[in-house]
PDB file of C-alpha atoms in Angstrom:
ATOM      1  CA  MET A 171       0.000   0.000   0.000  1.00  0.00           C
ATOM      2  CA  LEU A 172       2.789   2.433   0.967  1.00  0.00           C
ATOM      3  CA  ALA A 173       4.775   1.502  -2.145  1.00  0.00           C
ATOM      4  CA  ARG A 174       1.717   2.177  -4.318  1.00  0.00           C
ATOM      5  CA  ALA A 175       1.116   5.552  -2.626  1.00  0.00           C
ATOM      6  CA  LEU A 176       4.795   6.446  -3.080  1.00  0.00           C
ATOM      7  CA  THR A 177       4.669   5.468  -6.771  1.00  0.00           C
ATOM      8  CA  LEU A 178       1.513   7.550  -7.267  1.00  0.00           C
ATOM      9  CA  THR A 179       3.092  10.513  -5.473  1.00  0.00           C
ATOM     10  CA  LEU A 180       6.282  10.346  -7.534  1.00  0.00           C
ATOM     11  CA  THR A 181       4.224  10.091 -10.731  1.00  0.00           C
ATOM     12  CA  LEU A 182       2.197  13.158  -9.748  1.00  0.00           C
ATOM     13  CA  LEU A 183       5.345  15.085  -8.898  1.00  0.00           C
ATOM     14  CA  ALA A 184       6.903  14.148 -12.242  1.00  0.00           C
ATOM     15  CA  LEU A 185       3.811  15.256 -14.145  1.00  0.00           C
ATOM     16  CA  ILE A 186       3.590  18.691 -12.529  1.00  0.00           C
ATOM     17  CA  SER A 187       7.304  19.373 -12.161  1.00  0.00           C
ATOM     18  CA  LEU A 188       8.341  22.269 -14.321  1.00  0.00           C
ATOM     19  CA  GLY A 189      12.038  21.881 -13.620  1.00  0.00           C
ATOM     20  CA  PRO A 190      14.628  24.321 -12.351  1.00  0.00           C
ATOM     21  CA  VAL A 191      15.630  27.506 -14.092  1.00  0.00           C
ATOM     22  CA  PRO A 192      19.138  27.188 -15.588  1.00  0.00           C
ATOM     23  CA  ALA A 193      21.663  29.252 -13.628  1.00  0.00           C
ATOM     24  CA  ALA A 194      23.114  30.781 -16.805  1.00  0.00           C
ATOM     25  CA  ILE A 195      19.778  32.397 -17.627  1.00  0.00           C
ATOM     26  CA  ALA A 196      18.258  33.201 -14.256  1.00  0.00           C
ATOM     27  CA  GLN A 197      19.499  33.630 -10.754  1.00  0.00           C
ATOM     28  CA  THR A 198      17.443  33.696  -7.574  1.00  0.00           C
ATOM     29  CA  LYS A 199      18.645  36.023  -4.847  1.00  0.00           C
ATOM     30  CA  GLN A 200      17.333  36.533  -1.341  1.00  0.00           C
ATOM     31  CA  ILE A 201      16.892  40.104  -0.172  1.00  0.00           C
ATOM     32  CA  THR A 202      15.936  41.248   3.332  1.00  0.00           C
ATOM     33  CA  VAL A 203      13.049  43.656   3.798  1.00  0.00           C
ATOM     34  CA  PRO A 204      11.978  45.292   7.092  1.00  0.00           C
ATOM     35  CA  THR A 205       8.372  44.750   8.211  1.00  0.00           C
ATOM     36  CA  SER A 206       6.136  47.226  10.025  1.00  0.00           C
ATOM     37  CA  ASN A 207       6.954  45.689  13.424  1.00  0.00           C
ATOM     38  CA  GLY A 208      10.720  46.008  12.896  1.00  0.00           C
ATOM     39  CA  GLU A 209      11.393  42.358  12.007  1.00  0.00           C
ATOM     40  CA  GLN A 210      13.348  41.381   8.907  1.00  0.00           C
ATOM     41  CA  ILE A 211      11.945  38.963   6.321  1.00  0.00           C
ATOM     42  CA  GLU A 212      13.615  37.460   3.275  1.00  0.00           C
ATOM     43  CA  ILE A 213      11.955  37.470  -0.135  1.00  0.00           C
ATOM     44  CA  GLY A 214      13.108  35.810  -3.329  1.00  0.00           C
ATOM     45  CA  THR A 215      14.024  37.840  -6.392  1.00  0.00           C
ATOM     46  CA  LEU A 216      14.387  36.313  -9.845  1.00  0.00           C
ATOM     47  CA  GLU A 217      17.085  38.061 -11.885  1.00  0.00           C
ATOM     48  CA  LEU A 218      16.725  37.234 -15.583  1.00  0.00           C
ATOM     49  CA  GLY A 219      19.400  37.488 -18.256  1.00  0.00           C
ATOM     50  CA  ASP A 220      19.201  38.234 -21.981  1.00  0.00           C
ATOM     51  CA  GLY A 221      17.741  35.789 -24.517  1.00  0.00           C
ATOM     52  CA  LEU A 222      14.807  34.728 -22.374  1.00  0.00           C
ATOM     53  CA  PRO A 223      12.931  31.607 -23.442  1.00  0.00           C
ATOM     54  CA  ALA A 224      10.095  30.140 -21.362  1.00  0.00           C
ATOM     55  CA  ARG A 225      10.966  29.910 -17.688  1.00  0.00           C
ATOM     56  CA  ALA A 226       9.352  27.742 -15.037  1.00  0.00           C
ATOM     57  CA  ILE A 227       8.571  29.377 -11.726  1.00  0.00           C
ATOM     58  CA  SER A 228       6.934  28.059  -8.574  1.00  0.00           C
ATOM     59  CA  LEU A 229       5.114  30.446  -6.279  1.00  0.00           C
ATOM     60  CA  PRO A 230       3.293  29.934  -2.962  1.00  0.00           C
ATOM     61  CA  VAL A 231      -0.338  31.025  -2.588  1.00  0.00           C
ATOM     62  CA  GLY A 232      -0.540  34.494  -1.076  1.00  0.00           C
ATOM     63  CA  LYS A 233       3.116  35.336  -1.745  1.00  0.00           C
ATOM     64  CA  ALA A 234       4.797  37.573  -4.298  1.00  0.00           C
ATOM     65  CA  ARG A 235       8.054  37.380  -6.188  1.00  0.00           C
ATOM     66  CA  LEU A 236       9.939  40.318  -7.606  1.00  0.00           C
ATOM     67  CA  ILE A 237      11.202  39.880 -11.184  1.00  0.00           C
ATOM     68  CA  ARG A 238      13.799  42.212 -12.673  1.00  0.00           C
ATOM     69  CA  LEU A 239      13.990  42.160 -16.464  1.00  0.00           C
ATOM     70  CA  PRO A 240      17.055  43.202 -18.504  1.00  0.00           C
ATOM     71  CA  MET A 241      14.818  44.946 -21.066  1.00  0.00           C
ATOM     72  CA  GLU A 242      11.586  46.938 -20.977  1.00  0.00           C
ATOM     73  CA  VAL A 243       8.178  45.305 -21.390  1.00  0.00           C
ATOM     74  CA  ARG A 244       5.048  47.054 -22.556  1.00  0.00           C
ATOM     75  CA  ASP A 245       2.331  44.395 -22.526  1.00  0.00           C
ATOM     76  CA  VAL A 246       1.670  41.480 -20.185  1.00  0.00           C
ATOM     77  CA  LEU A 247      -0.873  38.718 -20.629  1.00  0.00           C
ATOM     78  CA  VAL A 248      -1.714  36.211 -17.883  1.00  0.00           C
ATOM     79  CA  ALA A 249      -3.641  33.198 -19.162  1.00  0.00           C
ATOM     80  CA  ASN A 250      -5.505  32.590 -15.891  1.00  0.00           C
ATOM     81  CA  PRO A 251      -5.515  35.745 -13.742  1.00  0.00           C
ATOM     82  CA  ALA A 252      -7.468  33.893 -11.024  1.00  0.00           C
ATOM     83  CA  THR A 253      -4.370  31.732 -10.383  1.00  0.00           C
ATOM     84  CA  ALA A 254      -1.620  34.372 -10.537  1.00  0.00           C
ATOM     85  CA  ASN A 255      -1.462  38.094 -11.053  1.00  0.00           C
ATOM     86  CA  VAL A 256       1.306  40.190 -12.561  1.00  0.00           C
ATOM     87  CA  VAL A 257       1.810  43.768 -11.433  1.00  0.00           C
ATOM     88  CA  VAL A 258       4.087  45.879 -13.641  1.00  0.00           C
ATOM     89  CA  LYS A 259       5.710  48.431 -11.338  1.00  0.00           C
ATOM     90  CA  THR A 260       8.087  49.762 -14.006  1.00  0.00           C
ATOM     91  CA  PRO A 261       8.869  48.464 -17.513  1.00  0.00           C
ATOM     92  CA  ARG A 262      11.718  46.407 -15.977  1.00  0.00           C
ATOM     93  CA  LEU A 263      10.306  45.632 -12.527  1.00  0.00           C
ATOM     94  CA  ILE A 264       7.444  43.161 -12.177  1.00  0.00           C
ATOM     95  CA  TYR A 265       5.710  41.543  -9.207  1.00  0.00           C
ATOM     96  CA  LEU A 266       4.250  38.080  -9.627  1.00  0.00           C
ATOM     97  CA  VAL A 267       1.550  37.208  -7.058  1.00  0.00           C
ATOM     98  CA  GLY A 268       0.208  33.703  -6.354  1.00  0.00           C
ATOM     99  CA  LEU A 269      -3.567  33.822  -5.830  1.00  0.00           C
ATOM    100  CA  THR A 270      -4.871  30.231  -5.878  1.00  0.00           C
ATOM    101  CA  VAL A 271      -3.418  26.750  -6.326  1.00  0.00           C
ATOM    102  CA  GLY A 272      -3.036  25.902  -9.987  1.00  0.00           C
ATOM    103  CA  ALA A 273      -0.994  26.494 -13.108  1.00  0.00           C
ATOM    104  CA  THR A 274      -0.992  29.301 -15.637  1.00  0.00           C
ATOM    105  CA  ASN A 275       1.434  31.161 -17.849  1.00  0.00           C
ATOM    106  CA  ALA A 276       2.286  34.785 -18.532  1.00  0.00           C
ATOM    107  CA  PHE A 277       3.647  36.453 -21.664  1.00  0.00           C
ATOM    108  CA  PHE A 278       5.748  39.626 -21.628  1.00  0.00           C
ATOM    109  CA  LEU A 279       5.959  41.645 -24.861  1.00  0.00           C
ATOM    110  CA  ASP A 280       8.000  44.671 -25.928  1.00  0.00           C
ATOM    111  CA  ALA A 281       6.713  47.781 -27.743  1.00  0.00           C
ATOM    112  CA  ASP A 282       6.928  45.956 -31.101  1.00  0.00           C
ATOM    113  CA  GLY A 283       4.876  42.987 -29.860  1.00  0.00           C
ATOM    114  CA  LYS A 284       7.898  40.685 -29.680  1.00  0.00           C
ATOM    115  CA  GLU A 285       7.790  38.065 -26.924  1.00  0.00           C
ATOM    116  CA  LEU A 286      10.510  38.852 -24.400  1.00  0.00           C
ATOM    117  CA  LEU A 287       9.626  36.258 -21.809  1.00  0.00           C
ATOM    118  CA  ARG A 288       7.095  33.517 -21.110  1.00  0.00           C
ATOM    119  CA  LEU A 289       6.660  32.274 -17.551  1.00  0.00           C
ATOM    120  CA  GLU A 290       5.145  28.871 -16.844  1.00  0.00           C
ATOM    121  CA  ILE A 291       3.750  29.503 -13.363  1.00  0.00           C
ATOM    122  CA  GLN A 292       2.899  26.831 -10.808  1.00  0.00           C
ATOM    123  CA  VAL A 293       1.116  28.222  -7.720  1.00  0.00           C
ATOM    124  CA  GLN A 294       1.238  25.861  -4.745  1.00  0.00           C
ATOM    125  CA  LEU A 295       0.360  25.842  -1.081  1.00  0.00           C
ATOM    126  CA  ASP A 296       2.795  27.708   1.135  1.00  0.00           C
ATOM    127  CA  VAL A 297       4.424  25.022   3.255  1.00  0.00           C
ATOM    128  CA  ILE A 298       6.649  27.317   5.321  1.00  0.00           C
ATOM    129  CA  GLY A 299       4.014  27.991   7.999  1.00  0.00           C
ATOM    130  CA  ALA A 300       3.157  24.299   8.271  1.00  0.00           C
ATOM    131  CA  GLU A 301       6.833  23.325   8.533  1.00  0.00           C
ATOM    132  CA  GLU A 302       7.522  25.940  11.207  1.00  0.00           C
ATOM    133  CA  THR A 303       4.481  24.848  13.232  1.00  0.00           C
ATOM    134  CA  LEU A 304       5.482  21.178  13.023  1.00  0.00           C
ATOM    135  CA  LYS A 305       9.048  21.993  14.117  1.00  0.00           C
ATOM    136  CA  SER A 306       7.708  24.022  17.023  1.00  0.00           C
ATOM    137  CA  LEU A 307       5.160  21.448  18.230  1.00  0.00           C
ATOM    138  CA  LEU A 308       7.090  18.281  17.308  1.00  0.00           C
ATOM    139  CA  PRO A 309      10.745  19.398  17.630  1.00  0.00           C
ATOM    140  CA  HIS A 310      12.256  15.884  17.556  1.00  0.00           C
ATOM    141  CA  ALA A 311      10.266  14.637  14.565  1.00  0.00           C
ATOM    142  CA  ASP A 312      11.908  14.435  11.142  1.00  0.00           C
ATOM    143  CA  VAL A 313       8.937  15.515   9.007  1.00  0.00           C
ATOM    144  CA  LYS A 314       9.248  17.051   5.559  1.00  0.00           C
ATOM    145  CA  ILE A 315       6.295  18.663   3.807  1.00  0.00           C
ATOM    146  CA  THR A 316       5.814  18.847   0.054  1.00  0.00           C
ATOM    147  CA  ALA A 317       2.950  20.703  -1.620  1.00  0.00           C
ATOM    148  CA  VAL A 318       1.374  19.149  -4.697  1.00  0.00           C
ATOM    149  CA  ASN A 319      -1.556  21.175  -5.985  1.00  0.00           C
ATOM    150  CA  SER A 320      -3.948  21.517  -3.025  1.00  0.00           C
ATOM    151  CA  HIS A 321      -2.410  18.587  -1.094  1.00  0.00           C
ATOM    152  CA  LEU A 322       0.367  18.391   1.496  1.00  0.00           C
ATOM    153  CA  PHE A 323       2.525  15.251   1.569  1.00  0.00           C
ATOM    154  CA  LEU A 324       4.246  14.348   4.837  1.00  0.00           C
ATOM    155  CA  THR A 325       7.439  12.300   4.496  1.00  0.00           C
ATOM    156  CA  GLY A 326      10.251  11.333   6.829  1.00  0.00           C
ATOM    157  CA  GLU A 327      10.646   9.169   9.886  1.00  0.00           C
ATOM    158  CA  VAL A 328       9.057   9.532  13.313  1.00  0.00           C
ATOM    159  CA  ARG A 329       9.368   7.492  16.521  1.00  0.00           C
ATOM    160  CA  SER A 330       5.745   6.453  16.910  1.00  0.00           C
ATOM    161  CA  ALA A 331       2.327   6.214  15.299  1.00  0.00           C
ATOM    162  CA  ASP A 332       1.100   8.915  17.721  1.00  0.00           C
ATOM    163  CA  ILE A 333       3.662  11.412  16.429  1.00  0.00           C
ATOM    164  CA  SER A 334       2.709  10.511  12.855  1.00  0.00           C
ATOM    165  CA  HIS A 335      -0.962  11.107  13.649  1.00  0.00           C
ATOM    166  CA  ASN A 336      -0.195  14.403  15.427  1.00  0.00           C
ATOM    167  CA  ALA A 337       1.835  15.605  12.438  1.00  0.00           C
ATOM    168  CA  GLN A 338      -1.086  14.812  10.143  1.00  0.00           C
ATOM    169  CA  VAL A 339      -3.552  16.664  12.402  1.00  0.00           C
ATOM    170  CA  ILE A 340      -1.275  19.723  12.572  1.00  0.00           C
ATOM    171  CA  ALA A 341      -0.718  19.755   8.787  1.00  0.00           C
ATOM    172  CA  SER A 342      -4.470  19.443   8.167  1.00  0.00           C
ATOM    173  CA  ARG A 343      -4.910  22.933   9.643  1.00  0.00           C
ATOM    174  CA  PHE A 344      -3.073  24.348   6.607  1.00  0.00           C
ATOM    175  CA  VAL A 345      -5.301  22.843   3.896  1.00  0.00           C
ATOM    176  CA  ALA A 346      -8.978  23.083   2.934  1.00  0.00           C
ATOM    177  CA  ALA A 347      -9.845  19.520   3.997  1.00  0.00           C
ATOM    178  CA  GLU A 348      -8.208  16.857   6.170  1.00  0.00           C
ATOM    179  CA  THR A 349      -8.184  14.530   3.167  1.00  0.00           C
ATOM    180  CA  ASN A 350      -5.744  16.927   1.492  1.00  0.00           C
ATOM    181  CA  VAL A 351      -2.958  15.729   3.809  1.00  0.00           C
ATOM    182  CA  ILE A 352      -1.242  12.556   2.623  1.00  0.00           C
ATOM    183  CA  ASN A 353       0.674  10.959   5.495  1.00  0.00           C
ATOM    184  CA  MET A 354       3.629   8.957   4.190  1.00  0.00           C
ATOM    185  CA  LEU A 355       5.611   9.034   7.446  1.00  0.00           C
ATOM    186  CA  ALA A 356       7.546   5.915   8.372  1.00  0.00           C
TER     187      ALA A 356
END
């Protein structure tokens, strides 16, 4: 049963995986931004180089990513604006916002209508809050969380069935339904 669930999970991950962005074309940097209460948070920035083909990008629901382009864009088209939104701050500075779980793409065109960039966007659940809560409540458990569409997959090893069950209950608070948590803990 576990082997079948693992095979199904790996198949699903392979089908939705968009792959990494080659380092020669794009580079992700972390920048620190102060919040209103004086804390510092890190956000990811995608720096893109010249000669931009389609790029795959993963984005958590409710989070934004800053994209700096090496050339100016005039028009932007998002195939499914209910999934992700693009805000053009300047012709070279764009914010990409994840709205709901799903996939879409965005096209960036110059003044002549030439395609400068196409983003294949995968919006997934934000697992950071769930991971931090699990680490806080179950500090000695080795639980990893992976988001696949609207589901959270729990993997790793724990000492008992009770800890496994508790991890599943905690993770279920971060999804729409308890059935959206797939417990694969050993």
